[in-house]
């Protein structure tokens, strides 16, 4: 008989904690007595969930007290993978790890140390801060599968990615490869409510998902063909003139080029690629464009298509833009980084990572937009607009699969140490067999975990991490919105568990990073620093949580009206200059999915079905919760979905164990026979591993057996050249029943680079692998004028510079000027112009020269030349310089009055970059 | 049937002890009923037969009644054994309305009066005071009949009262169970009367009475067997033709599914028709083989009925429960 | 009088099973006990013209419950506010009530200690409800597909829904008078 727990008993405190099992971070009230959490329930006053909690949220107590949790630092004593450990103290573990990392850094450089993350189950800024101060650019996450490439493409095009949708007055929303019915429960409630009030839902999903079931228009496309659909929708909106003419005319550049480029992508062109009827595509385009304001909600599928992904993201960004839905009431809001509190980026210490280390970031030579080359451009532009940049964690990372390849091949250089934090890479990164091999192979492996995962099993040290209820949490949407929700810990971490912040903080200090870089002893102190600028009367972070809990600035619309969009041209760049400069097509250009029946009919004969993986399903989140028996009880086996027609042909009945095979390998799942997918489509569940099984060193916990990532591809030519995301969806596969004789054999576990189970081992070195398309060499158009001798034309700033003196050239007047002081200088002599006395002054000597003849003026003294430019310089010969408003900058010498044309683009960042 | 099953639709909450209980209860009730009946009829000379007056019945019903009481006792034990909390079985008497409580009372009373009846045949040298109280013996006989019938009917009513179980929920079930109970009781009594332990109680002049009894029981049972065949087939066909999908599904299981062999072969043919023929042919087939087959059939019937406990699925339930772990999965015990 | 009842809005239910898990954790149920499964026949039809419906199940808290009169120990009982519940201290686990429920709402845990199992079922979280709160499955439902309240109160949401919409009940022909009402989903994508 269960004892009744009285949560209203005296001495029971209510803590405002939150769920930590997906990104929603729903509010949780924890009833705590004497350091023990008695019960939890959804927080009815929390803005996200209003009392609701899903399967995952409800298991927090089971998670907290789970007997399989790792509670003490473990140090390996046996061979790798033998599962033999010694419990050691936290400090000892930290100092031993620090020592080893320092040794590797001394021997092979800081870049030989990499860290793998999962998806926001940590305080990632602290990891980034550690890595930046340590000197390694090789941190990475699964970010490339999770919306980050979309963010970067959209930011490149229109200055920010509209994560925040103003649904209250919206009339239509496209849920594109997004199934809130299984992955974002609070969102799904919102859609149901709004739909009742008239919102139209367009759902793009190859499967009749929980969300598709509620759609007003469902587009069941071929998995992986989203890009073709996006292009055809964009085409329809353009050529049926459904776009917002005013917005395009006033706020977009490159419409004419786009018009010419998009002509080819008609719905008829897309029909055979997407398996949709052209009229369905038109209907969707019209429904979206004619119901303004409208939104395209975020969703991760677009990022998981592999090589075809980039153009799709790009096309979607353009669809939002030309319909005028950006930053308008009811549309896609673009808040930019928060001005009110300290953003994650400001905590990351990116400025401390030396340039030469940035250049060593693995994958940044291939996938440029989501690594330093692209991020730098975007961050510079953002800083010029807001003074703040998007977070670098997630947006600017090493290419995960390439790091694993580097571990195995030493190409481009040997990665010797890996710190795995909050991820189970075998199950969550592409090409699981290769990933598993890399984990076995890496010289020094540390894992920060709740559980004994495959990665933890091969580790030298496993560090116990505090989970839900044991840590304070700030939810700020990865820094892409300007709001913030804060939660407190219900209890201090049990046993020797620590937060990730503690781990990185302690490791930083132990490895010799200066203590002044880590001024916050606890996460609460750091979070207090974050919220301090809000200026609220609170003395601690906990007080903020208890009294305020969240910060939502009022919604602001049409912010571009003041500063323009945060792009180099201050307009939405329909022809993206950032992508162009990085060597990518400046306008969305079709390339087929990694494997498809049109480009490769030969392959399609052997693998006739189209596989989609990666979709979330209740009650699991990625590879989590498989060890919570109460949850597992509801879905104890992996199931793939197959259409009854196909199942009949293949002799498969509901519940049969079947092999699903792609070129890279095969896995076992059970058949869920139902007509929710097309007869040509297989939908396989992600994340499956069997933590209850034994930790065999070869394939621990059955981590390959039913793992869809055995099937996915991380070959460079299958990855999206723009964002680097690998191919989870739209792959070709075949399915057949598991027979008694057909046992797991060696080829089911051996890895290969590139992924092909037919050829195990490394057959092509990573650096010899080609991308899906060659970079388009960017030919800078050069200066639109003749650059005088001695000056250097800079493409980024569009300015010809005197690098020695840091002076910019004004082609209108033929003078040089200083971008900060706005003092004009003579092109020939580099003497400063003094507008008060209309003479030239040599600032070094103070000698004055005649303006015309450049002869020294006899008897002239240095009277005030230095201060001449302080209040905005008027150019020599300008008769109305004073009129031009000071913000517009300098009027050029020789110019007769017009302030506008001569106001050179004053870009502080650009200036410093020289 | 102890393997794990968490499928709420196919899970049997009542299993073999209940089947045995229903069988033993019906059998014991039937024996008490028939014994009381014959004892009264014989002693009061209601029928005549042969040279010896049937009134000289003496102790020939002692053994059947003892067996009947014992079987009821075993049945009750199994019923208690089947409880999730056997130690508190006395709680069964708390309710006023529950059928299962009536059943328990009937069992206790039948066993009680059966026991009192049996006491009349304790060795005479014990010289107990009630040996001459023949009215008490009559009362016992009547009450044994009443409670015996009660138990036979009750075992059927217990199941047939369940709206949730379409294959049970019919008034035909108590009829079927009563016929079967009487049939098995006749068989066991015939068996008991014809075998050696019975003769140890019988005085020489009673042997003839006993033979008469056995003959009568054979006739009665051959009729009951035919009736049972008819009731049984009608029952299953009625379920097959019923509007209820679940009842029909179960009936199909009987007629041509998993239960077809035990039903057609085991019960109808071997268990009922063969005994019928055997009773007619007489000899060892009638005295030994037929009763055993009838008894086996009675048990088999209870098993088949108990395991025909399908509940009507709510749409979607079948799919749901078929995907729920059985209970022996590794993950369920990995983190205990 | 108070008569508690629940309405399941199948138009909103998406089959996430949050209520199932929430109930298990809130009530500390053993692994094999499920009070409120969410069942579905799966997607039906011919692709792409398909539909799916989810049916959240729970004890129907019938007005004419077959599971209380059959209980010999008076453990299975109904309160005046309609809540049908099992007093675990009185139960001897004869399982007659389990077999008598047409909705499969009762179960006997096999993971309890030996010789001490008992029948368990949903009790509408009566401890919470009588404190003025919602049953936990109702509170946890993100989709607000479960609505709970007093059917006798004309102002309550359940009363309004039951009286203003065409609601359905499961197996009404059994005359159990179930007090869980379903607002059916028309099915299909619209």
GROMACS .gro file of N, CA and C in nm, chain A residues 1-5 7-8 26 31 39-44 49-56 58-59 62 180-182 185-186 188-190 192-193 195-196 206-208 210 212-218 220 618-619 629-631 633-635 643 674-679, chain C residues 9-34 41-52 54 87-90 111-113 116 118 120 127-128 131 133 136 138-144 185 187-190:
model
  393
    1UNK      N    1   0.084  -0.119   0.000
    1UNK     CA    2   0.000   0.000   0.000
    1UNK      C    3   0.089   0.125   0.000
    2UNK      N    4   0.050   0.222  -0.078
    2UNK     CA    5   0.134   0.340  -0.088
    2UNK      C    6   0.100   0.437   0.023
    3UNK      N    7   0.204   0.495   0.073
    3UNK     CA    8   0.181   0.594   0.177
    3UNK      C    9   0.135   0.723   0.112
    4UNK      N   10   0.041   0.787   0.171
    4UNK     CA   11  -0.002   0.913   0.114
    4UNK      C   12   0.097   1.021   0.157
    5UNK      N   13   0.137   1.098   0.060
    5UNK     CA   14   0.231   1.205   0.090
    5UNK      C   15   0.152   1.334   0.098
    7UNK      N   16   0.137   1.698   0.071
    7UNK     CA   17   0.218   1.811   0.026
    7UNK      C   18   0.176   1.941   0.094
    8UNK      N   19   0.073   1.933   0.173
    8UNK     CA   20   0.032   2.054   0.244
    8UNK      C   21   0.076   2.053   0.390
   26UNK      N   22   0.918   2.361  -1.921
   26UNK     CA   23   0.789   2.391  -1.858
   26UNK      C   24   0.808   2.409  -1.707
   31UNK      N   25   0.754   2.027  -0.435
   31UNK     CA   26   0.722   2.033  -0.292
   31UNK      C   27   0.838   1.970  -0.218
   39UNK      N   28   0.695   1.572  -0.404
   39UNK     CA   29   0.611   1.560  -0.522
   39UNK      C   30   0.644   1.674  -0.615
   40UNK      N   31   0.610   1.656  -0.740
   40UNK     CA   32   0.615   1.770  -0.831
   40UNK      C   33   0.483   1.780  -0.903
   41UNK      N   34   0.453   1.898  -0.949
   41UNK     CA   35   0.340   1.913  -1.041
   41UNK      C   36   0.365   2.033  -1.131
   42UNK      N   37   0.292   2.038  -1.240
   42UNK     CA   38   0.306   2.149  -1.333
   42UNK      C   39   0.271   2.281  -1.265
   43UNK      N   40   0.343   2.386  -1.302
   43UNK     CA   41   0.319   2.517  -1.240
   43UNK      C   42   0.206   2.587  -1.316
   44UNK      N   43   0.092   2.603  -1.251
   44UNK     CA   44  -0.024   2.661  -1.323
   44UNK      C   45  -0.002   2.805  -1.366
   49UNK      N   46   0.362   2.643  -1.980
   49UNK     CA   47   0.280   2.522  -1.972
   49UNK      C   48   0.150   2.537  -1.894
   50UNK      N   49   0.137   2.641  -1.817
   50UNK     CA   50   0.013   2.664  -1.743
   50UNK      C   51  -0.038   2.538  -1.672
   51UNK      N   52   0.052   2.472  -1.606
   51UNK     CA   53   0.013   2.356  -1.527
   51UNK      C   54   0.031   2.223  -1.597
   52UNK      N   55   0.040   2.225  -1.727
   52UNK     CA   56   0.056   2.100  -1.801
   52UNK      C   57   0.197   2.045  -1.791
   53UNK      N   58   0.206   1.915  -1.795
   53UNK     CA   59   0.336   1.850  -1.803
   53UNK      C   60   0.318   1.726  -1.888
   54UNK      N   61   0.413   1.699  -1.973
   54UNK     CA   62   0.398   1.583  -2.059
   54UNK      C   63   0.459   1.459  -1.992
   55UNK      N   64   0.467   1.352  -2.065
   55UNK     CA   65   0.524   1.227  -2.012
   55UNK      C   66   0.659   1.252  -1.947
   56UNK      N   67   0.740   1.330  -2.017
   56UNK     CA   68   0.877   1.348  -1.971
   56UNK      C   69   0.881   1.432  -1.845
   58UNK      N   70   0.675   1.462  -1.617
   58UNK     CA   71   0.621   1.398  -1.497
   58UNK      C   72   0.716   1.299  -1.432
   59UNK      N   73   0.824   1.265  -1.502
   59UNK     CA   74   0.908   1.159  -1.447
   59UNK      C   75   1.028   1.215  -1.371
   62UNK      N   76   1.141   1.023  -1.070
   62UNK     CA   77   1.198   0.892  -1.104
   62UNK      C   78   1.341   0.910  -1.156
  180UNK      N   79   0.455   1.957  -3.323
  180UNK     CA   80   0.442   1.991  -3.181
  180UNK      C   81   0.356   1.890  -3.107
  181UNK      N   82   0.272   1.817  -3.180
  181UNK     CA   83   0.189   1.716  -3.116
  181UNK      C   84   0.270   1.606  -3.052
  182UNK      N   85   0.398   1.597  -3.087
  182UNK     CA   86   0.481   1.498  -3.021
  182UNK      C   87   0.605   1.560  -2.958
  185UNK      N   88   0.455   2.011  -2.665
  185UNK     CA   89   0.316   2.000  -2.622
  185UNK      C   90   0.250   2.136  -2.593
  186UNK      N   91   0.317   2.226  -2.521
  186UNK     CA   92   0.249   2.353  -2.495
  186UNK      C   93   0.213   2.424  -2.624
  188UNK      N   94   0.137   2.286  -2.907
  188UNK     CA   95   0.023   2.221  -2.971
  188UNK      C   96  -0.109   2.272  -2.913
  189UNK      N   97  -0.107   2.295  -2.783
  189UNK     CA   98  -0.229   2.348  -2.722
  189UNK      C   99  -0.264   2.483  -2.785
  190UNK      N  100  -0.159   2.564  -2.799
  190UNK     CA  101  -0.179   2.697  -2.857
  190UNK      C  102  -0.239   2.688  -2.997
  192UNK      N  103  -0.414   2.447  -3.122
  192UNK     CA  104  -0.553   2.400  -3.117
  192UNK      C  105  -0.646   2.516  -3.080
  193UNK      N  106  -0.603   2.595  -2.983
  193UNK     CA  107  -0.687   2.709  -2.942
  193UNK      C  108  -0.703   2.809  -3.055
  195UNK      N  109  -0.657   2.769  -3.371
  195UNK     CA  110  -0.727   2.715  -3.486
  195UNK      C  111  -0.878   2.733  -3.468
  196UNK      N  112  -0.921   2.712  -3.346
  196UNK     CA  113  -1.061   2.730  -3.314
  196UNK      C  114  -1.103   2.875  -3.342
  206UNK      N  115   0.569   1.419  -4.424
  206UNK     CA  116   0.538   1.300  -4.504
  206UNK      C  117   0.447   1.203  -4.429
  207UNK      N  118   0.436   1.221  -4.300
  207UNK     CA  119   0.361   1.128  -4.218
  207UNK      C  120   0.235   1.197  -4.165
  208UNK      N  121   0.131   1.120  -4.150
  208UNK     CA  122   0.009   1.173  -4.088
  208UNK      C  123   0.035   1.181  -3.939
  210UNK      N  124   0.060   1.360  -3.548
  210UNK     CA  125  -0.038   1.415  -3.455
  210UNK      C  126  -0.079   1.556  -3.498
  212UNK      N  127  -0.033   1.682  -3.821
  212UNK     CA  128  -0.097   1.676  -3.954
  212UNK      C  129  -0.245   1.644  -3.940
  213UNK      N  130  -0.276   1.566  -3.837
  213UNK     CA  131  -0.415   1.528  -3.815
  213UNK      C  132  -0.503   1.650  -3.789
  214UNK      N  133  -0.443   1.758  -3.746
  214UNK     CA  134  -0.521   1.878  -3.716
  214UNK      C  135  -0.505   1.987  -3.821
  215UNK      N  136  -0.442   1.952  -3.933
  215UNK     CA  137  -0.411   2.054  -4.031
  215UNK      C  138  -0.532   2.096  -4.112
  216UNK      N  139  -0.530   2.223  -4.155
  216UNK     CA  140  -0.628   2.266  -4.253
  216UNK      C  141  -0.582   2.223  -4.392
  217UNK      N  142  -0.450   2.223  -4.409
  217UNK     CA  143  -0.394   2.175  -4.535
  217UNK      C  144  -0.271   2.093  -4.501
  218UNK      N  145  -0.272   1.968  -4.543
  218UNK     CA  146  -0.159   1.880  -4.513
  218UNK      C  147  -0.089   1.847  -4.644
  220UNK      N  148   0.162   1.600  -4.776
  220UNK     CA  149   0.240   1.479  -4.747
  220UNK      C  150   0.344   1.455  -4.855
  618UNK      N  151   0.651   1.080  -2.871
  618UNK     CA  152   0.629   1.065  -2.727
  618UNK      C  153   0.650   0.919  -2.689
  619UNK      N  154   0.702   0.889  -2.574
  619UNK     CA  155   0.738   0.979  -2.465
  619UNK      C  156   0.887   1.012  -2.458
  629UNK      N  157   1.162   0.310  -1.646
  629UNK     CA  158   1.075   0.196  -1.674
  629UNK      C  159   0.929   0.237  -1.688
  630UNK      N  160   0.888   0.332  -1.608
  630UNK     CA  161   0.748   0.373  -1.609
  630UNK      C  162   0.707   0.429  -1.746
  631UNK      N  163   0.801   0.497  -1.809
  631UNK     CA  164   0.777   0.553  -1.940
  631UNK      C  165   0.797   0.447  -2.048
  633UNK      N  166   0.750   0.150  -2.033
  633UNK     CA  167   0.640   0.055  -2.032
  633UNK      C  168   0.538   0.087  -2.141
  634UNK      N  169   0.529   0.215  -2.175
  634UNK     CA  170   0.430   0.254  -2.274
  634UNK      C  171   0.480   0.233  -2.416
  635UNK      N  172   0.610   0.236  -2.434
  635UNK     CA  173   0.667   0.213  -2.566
  635UNK      C  174   0.795   0.133  -2.546
  643UNK      N  175   0.342   0.142  -4.478
  643UNK     CA  176   0.207   0.140  -4.534
  643UNK      C  177   0.158  -0.004  -4.551
  674UNK      N  178   0.048   0.084  -4.075
  674UNK     CA  179  -0.067   0.173  -4.080
  674UNK      C  180  -0.049   0.274  -4.193
  675UNK      N  181  -0.162   0.318  -4.249
  675UNK     CA  182  -0.152   0.402  -4.369
  675UNK      C  183  -0.118   0.547  -4.339
  676UNK      N  184  -0.033   0.570  -4.241
  676UNK     CA  185   0.002   0.710  -4.211
  676UNK      C  186   0.116   0.759  -4.300
  677UNK      N  187   0.177   0.670  -4.374
  677UNK     CA  188   0.281   0.713  -4.469
  677UNK      C  189   0.247   0.657  -4.607
  678UNK      N  190   0.309   0.721  -4.706
  678UNK     CA  191   0.295   0.678  -4.844
  678UNK      C  192   0.349   0.535  -4.858
  679UNK      N  193   0.301   0.464  -4.959
  679UNK     CA  194   0.345   0.327  -4.980
  679UNK      C  195   0.495   0.319  -5.008
 1259UNK      N  196  -1.224   1.561  -2.461
 1259UNK     CA  197  -1.240   1.629  -2.589
 1259UNK      C  198  -1.149   1.561  -2.691
 1260UNK      N  199  -1.207   1.468  -2.764
 1260UNK     CA  200  -1.124   1.393  -2.860
 1260UNK      C  201  -1.080   1.479  -2.977
 1261UNK      N  202  -1.141   1.594  -2.993
 1261UNK     CA  203  -1.096   1.685  -3.097
 1261UNK      C  204  -0.958   1.739  -3.062
 1262UNK      N  205  -0.927   1.740  -2.934
 1262UNK     CA  206  -0.800   1.798  -2.891
 1262UNK      C  207  -0.696   1.694  -2.855
 1263UNK      N  208  -0.740   1.576  -2.820
 1263UNK     CA  209  -0.643   1.475  -2.773
 1263UNK      C  210  -0.552   1.434  -2.888
 1264UNK      N  211  -0.422   1.430  -2.860
 1264UNK     CA  212  -0.326   1.394  -2.963
 1264UNK      C  213  -0.254   1.265  -2.927
 1265UNK      N  214  -0.299   1.198  -2.825
 1265UNK     CA  215  -0.243   1.067  -2.792
 1265UNK      C  216  -0.102   1.071  -2.736
 1266UNK      N  217  -0.067   1.175  -2.663
 1266UNK     CA  218   0.071   1.188  -2.615
 1266UNK      C  219   0.096   1.101  -2.493
 1267UNK      N  220  -0.007   1.055  -2.428
 1267UNK     CA  221   0.003   0.968  -2.311
 1267UNK      C  222   0.059   1.038  -2.188
 1268UNK      N  223   0.059   1.171  -2.190
 1268UNK     CA  224   0.107   1.243  -2.072
 1268UNK      C  225   0.023   1.207  -1.950
 1269UNK      N  226  -0.107   1.198  -1.971
 1269UNK     CA  227  -0.196   1.168  -1.858
 1269UNK      C  228  -0.162   1.031  -1.800
 1270UNK      N  229  -0.130   0.937  -1.890
 1270UNK     CA  230  -0.099   0.802  -1.844
 1270UNK      C  231   0.023   0.804  -1.753
 1271UNK      N  232   0.128   0.871  -1.800
 1271UNK     CA  233   0.250   0.875  -1.721
 1271UNK      C  234   0.230   0.958  -1.594
 1272UNK      N  235   0.161   1.069  -1.610
 1272UNK     CA  236   0.140   1.158  -1.496
 1272UNK      C  237   0.069   1.084  -1.384
 1273UNK      N  238  -0.031   1.008  -1.421
 1273UNK     CA  239  -0.108   0.933  -1.323
 1273UNK      C  240  -0.019   0.831  -1.253
 1274UNK      N  241   0.066   0.769  -1.332
 1274UNK     CA  242   0.154   0.666  -1.275
 1274UNK      C  243   0.252   0.726  -1.174
 1275UNK      N  244   0.301   0.845  -1.206
 1275UNK     CA  245   0.399   0.903  -1.114
 1275UNK      C  246   0.330   0.968  -0.995
 1276UNK      N  247   0.220   1.038  -1.022
 1276UNK     CA  248   0.153   1.106  -0.910
 1276UNK      C  249   0.103   1.004  -0.808
 1277UNK      N  250   0.049   0.892  -0.859
 1277UNK     CA  251  -0.007   0.793  -0.768
 1277UNK      C  252   0.091   0.682  -0.732
 1278UNK      N  253   0.216   0.697  -0.771
 1278UNK     CA  254   0.319   0.597  -0.743
 1278UNK      C  255   0.274   0.457  -0.783
 1279UNK      N  256   0.226   0.443  -0.903
 1279UNK     CA  257   0.176   0.313  -0.945
 1279UNK      C  258   0.291   0.222  -0.985
 1280UNK      N  259   0.275   0.092  -0.958
 1280UNK     CA  260   0.374  -0.002  -1.009
 1280UNK      C  261   0.371  -0.003  -1.162
 1281UNK      N  262   0.477  -0.058  -1.221
 1281UNK     CA  263   0.490  -0.048  -1.366
 1281UNK      C  264   0.373  -0.109  -1.441
 1282UNK      N  265   0.314  -0.215  -1.388
 1282UNK     CA  266   0.213  -0.284  -1.468
 1282UNK      C  267   0.072  -0.231  -1.447
 1283UNK      N  268   0.058  -0.125  -1.374
 1283UNK     CA  269  -0.075  -0.069  -1.350
 1283UNK      C  270  -0.093   0.058  -1.433
 1284UNK      N  271  -0.195   0.059  -1.511
 1284UNK     CA  272  -0.226   0.178  -1.591
 1284UNK      C  273  -0.372   0.214  -1.567
 1291UNK      N  274  -0.707   0.315  -3.260
 1291UNK     CA  275  -0.697   0.208  -3.357
 1291UNK      C  276  -0.585   0.236  -3.457
 1292UNK      N  277  -0.514   0.345  -3.436
 1292UNK     CA  278  -0.410   0.384  -3.530
 1292UNK      C  279  -0.472   0.461  -3.645
 1293UNK      N  280  -0.388   0.494  -3.738
 1293UNK     CA  281  -0.436   0.571  -3.852
 1293UNK      C  282  -0.518   0.479  -3.941
 1294UNK      N  283  -0.634   0.526  -3.980
 1294UNK     CA  284  -0.725   0.446  -4.062
 1294UNK      C  285  -0.747   0.514  -4.196
 1295UNK      N  286  -0.780   0.437  -4.295
 1295UNK     CA  287  -0.809   0.492  -4.427
 1295UNK      C  288  -0.706   0.448  -4.529
 1296UNK      N  289  -0.705   0.517  -4.641
 1296UNK     CA  290  -0.607   0.488  -4.746
 1296UNK      C  291  -0.526   0.614  -4.768
 1297UNK      N  292  -0.396   0.603  -4.752
 1297UNK     CA  293  -0.310   0.720  -4.764
 1297UNK      C  294  -0.334   0.789  -4.897
 1298UNK      N  295  -0.342   0.921  -4.900
 1298UNK     CA  296  -0.333   1.016  -4.788
 1298UNK      C  297  -0.469   1.051  -4.726
 1299UNK      N  298  -0.573   0.981  -4.765
 1299UNK     CA  299  -0.704   1.013  -4.709
 1299UNK      C  300  -0.725   0.932  -4.583
 1300UNK      N  301  -0.672   0.980  -4.474
 1300UNK     CA  302  -0.668   0.902  -4.352
 1300UNK      C  303  -0.716   0.985  -4.233
 1301UNK      N  304  -0.742   0.918  -4.128
 1301UNK     CA  305  -0.779   0.987  -4.004
 1301UNK      C  306  -0.734   0.903  -3.886
 1302UNK      N  307  -0.732   0.964  -3.771
 1302UNK     CA  308  -0.696   0.893  -3.648
 1302UNK      C  309  -0.771   0.956  -3.532
 1304UNK      N  310  -0.800   0.943  -3.098
 1304UNK     CA  311  -0.745   0.893  -2.972
 1304UNK      C  312  -0.853   0.895  -2.864
 1337UNK      N  313  -1.127   0.083  -0.127
 1337UNK     CA  314  -1.056   0.099   0.000
 1337UNK      C  315  -0.958  -0.018   0.012
 1338UNK      N  316  -0.831   0.016  -0.009
 1338UNK     CA  317  -0.732  -0.090  -0.016
 1338UNK      C  318  -0.725  -0.171   0.114
 1339UNK      N  319  -0.763  -0.107   0.224
 1339UNK     CA  320  -0.755  -0.177   0.352
 1339UNK      C  321  -0.863  -0.283   0.368
 1340UNK      N  322  -0.966  -0.273   0.286
 1340UNK     CA  323  -1.076  -0.369   0.301
 1340UNK      C  324  -1.072  -0.478   0.195
 1361UNK      N  325   0.298  -0.686  -0.901
 1361UNK     CA  326   0.429  -0.654  -0.847
 1361UNK      C  327   0.425  -0.617  -0.699
 1362UNK      N  328   0.307  -0.626  -0.641
 1362UNK     CA  329   0.301  -0.597  -0.498
 1362UNK      C  330   0.360  -0.712  -0.420
 1363UNK      N  331   0.374  -0.695  -0.289
 1363UNK     CA  332   0.434  -0.804  -0.214
 1363UNK      C  333   0.340  -0.924  -0.211
 1366UNK      N  334  -0.035  -1.002  -0.066
 1366UNK     CA  335  -0.089  -0.872  -0.027
 1366UNK      C  336  -0.118  -0.784  -0.147
 1368UNK      N  337  -0.385  -0.607  -0.413
 1368UNK     CA  338  -0.521  -0.555  -0.400
 1368UNK      C  339  -0.560  -0.491  -0.532
 1370UNK      N  340  -0.672  -0.211  -0.780
 1370UNK     CA  341  -0.649  -0.067  -0.783
 1370UNK      C  342  -0.725  -0.008  -0.900
 1377UNK      N  343  -0.845   1.288  -0.334
 1377UNK     CA  344  -0.779   1.374  -0.234
 1377UNK      C  345  -0.756   1.515  -0.289
 1378UNK      N  346  -0.717   1.521  -0.414
 1378UNK     CA  347  -0.696   1.652  -0.476
 1378UNK      C  348  -0.830   1.721  -0.499
 1381UNK      N  349  -0.986   1.885  -0.223
 1381UNK     CA  350  -0.916   2.008  -0.181
 1381UNK      C  351  -0.945   2.121  -0.280
 1383UNK      N  352  -0.887   2.097  -0.607
 1383UNK     CA  353  -0.800   2.094  -0.723
 1383UNK      C  354  -0.855   1.999  -0.829
 1386UNK      N  355  -0.512   1.486  -1.126
 1386UNK     CA  356  -0.380   1.517  -1.180
 1386UNK      C  357  -0.373   1.501  -1.331
 1388UNK      N  358  -0.596   1.568  -1.539
 1388UNK     CA  359  -0.658   1.685  -1.601
 1388UNK      C  360  -0.561   1.801  -1.597
 1389UNK      N  361  -0.496   1.816  -1.483
 1389UNK     CA  362  -0.402   1.927  -1.468
 1389UNK      C  363  -0.285   1.912  -1.564
 1390UNK      N  364  -0.239   1.789  -1.586
 1390UNK     CA  365  -0.116   1.770  -1.661
 1390UNK      C  366  -0.139   1.777  -1.811
 1391UNK      N  367  -0.264   1.771  -1.852
 1391UNK     CA  368  -0.292   1.765  -1.997
 1391UNK      C  369  -0.264   1.899  -2.062
 1392UNK      N  370  -0.156   1.903  -2.140
 1392UNK     CA  371  -0.121   2.025  -2.212
 1392UNK      C  372  -0.232   2.068  -2.306
 1393UNK      N  373  -0.296   1.967  -2.363
 1393UNK     CA  374  -0.393   1.995  -2.468
 1393UNK      C  375  -0.529   2.038  -2.413
 1394UNK      N  376  -0.544   2.029  -2.282
 1394UNK     CA  377  -0.674   2.057  -2.220
 1394UNK      C  378  -0.782   1.972  -2.287
 1435UNK      N  379  -1.407   1.323  -3.215
 1435UNK     CA  380  -1.337   1.391  -3.323
 1435UNK      C  381  -1.399   1.343  -3.453
 1437UNK      N  382  -1.254   1.324  -3.717
 1437UNK     CA  383  -1.155   1.247  -3.790
 1437UNK      C  384  -1.113   1.319  -3.917
 1438UNK      N  385  -0.997   1.279  -3.967
 1438UNK     CA  386  -0.948   1.334  -4.092
 1438UNK      C  387  -0.887   1.470  -4.075
 1439UNK      N  388  -0.803   1.507  -4.168
 1439UNK     CA  389  -0.748   1.642  -4.165
 1439UNK      C  390  -0.847   1.730  -4.239
 1440UNK      N  391  -0.859   1.848  -4.190
 1440UNK     CA  392  -0.964   1.934  -4.246
 1440UNK      C  393  -0.908   2.028  -4.350
   0.00000   0.00000   0.00000
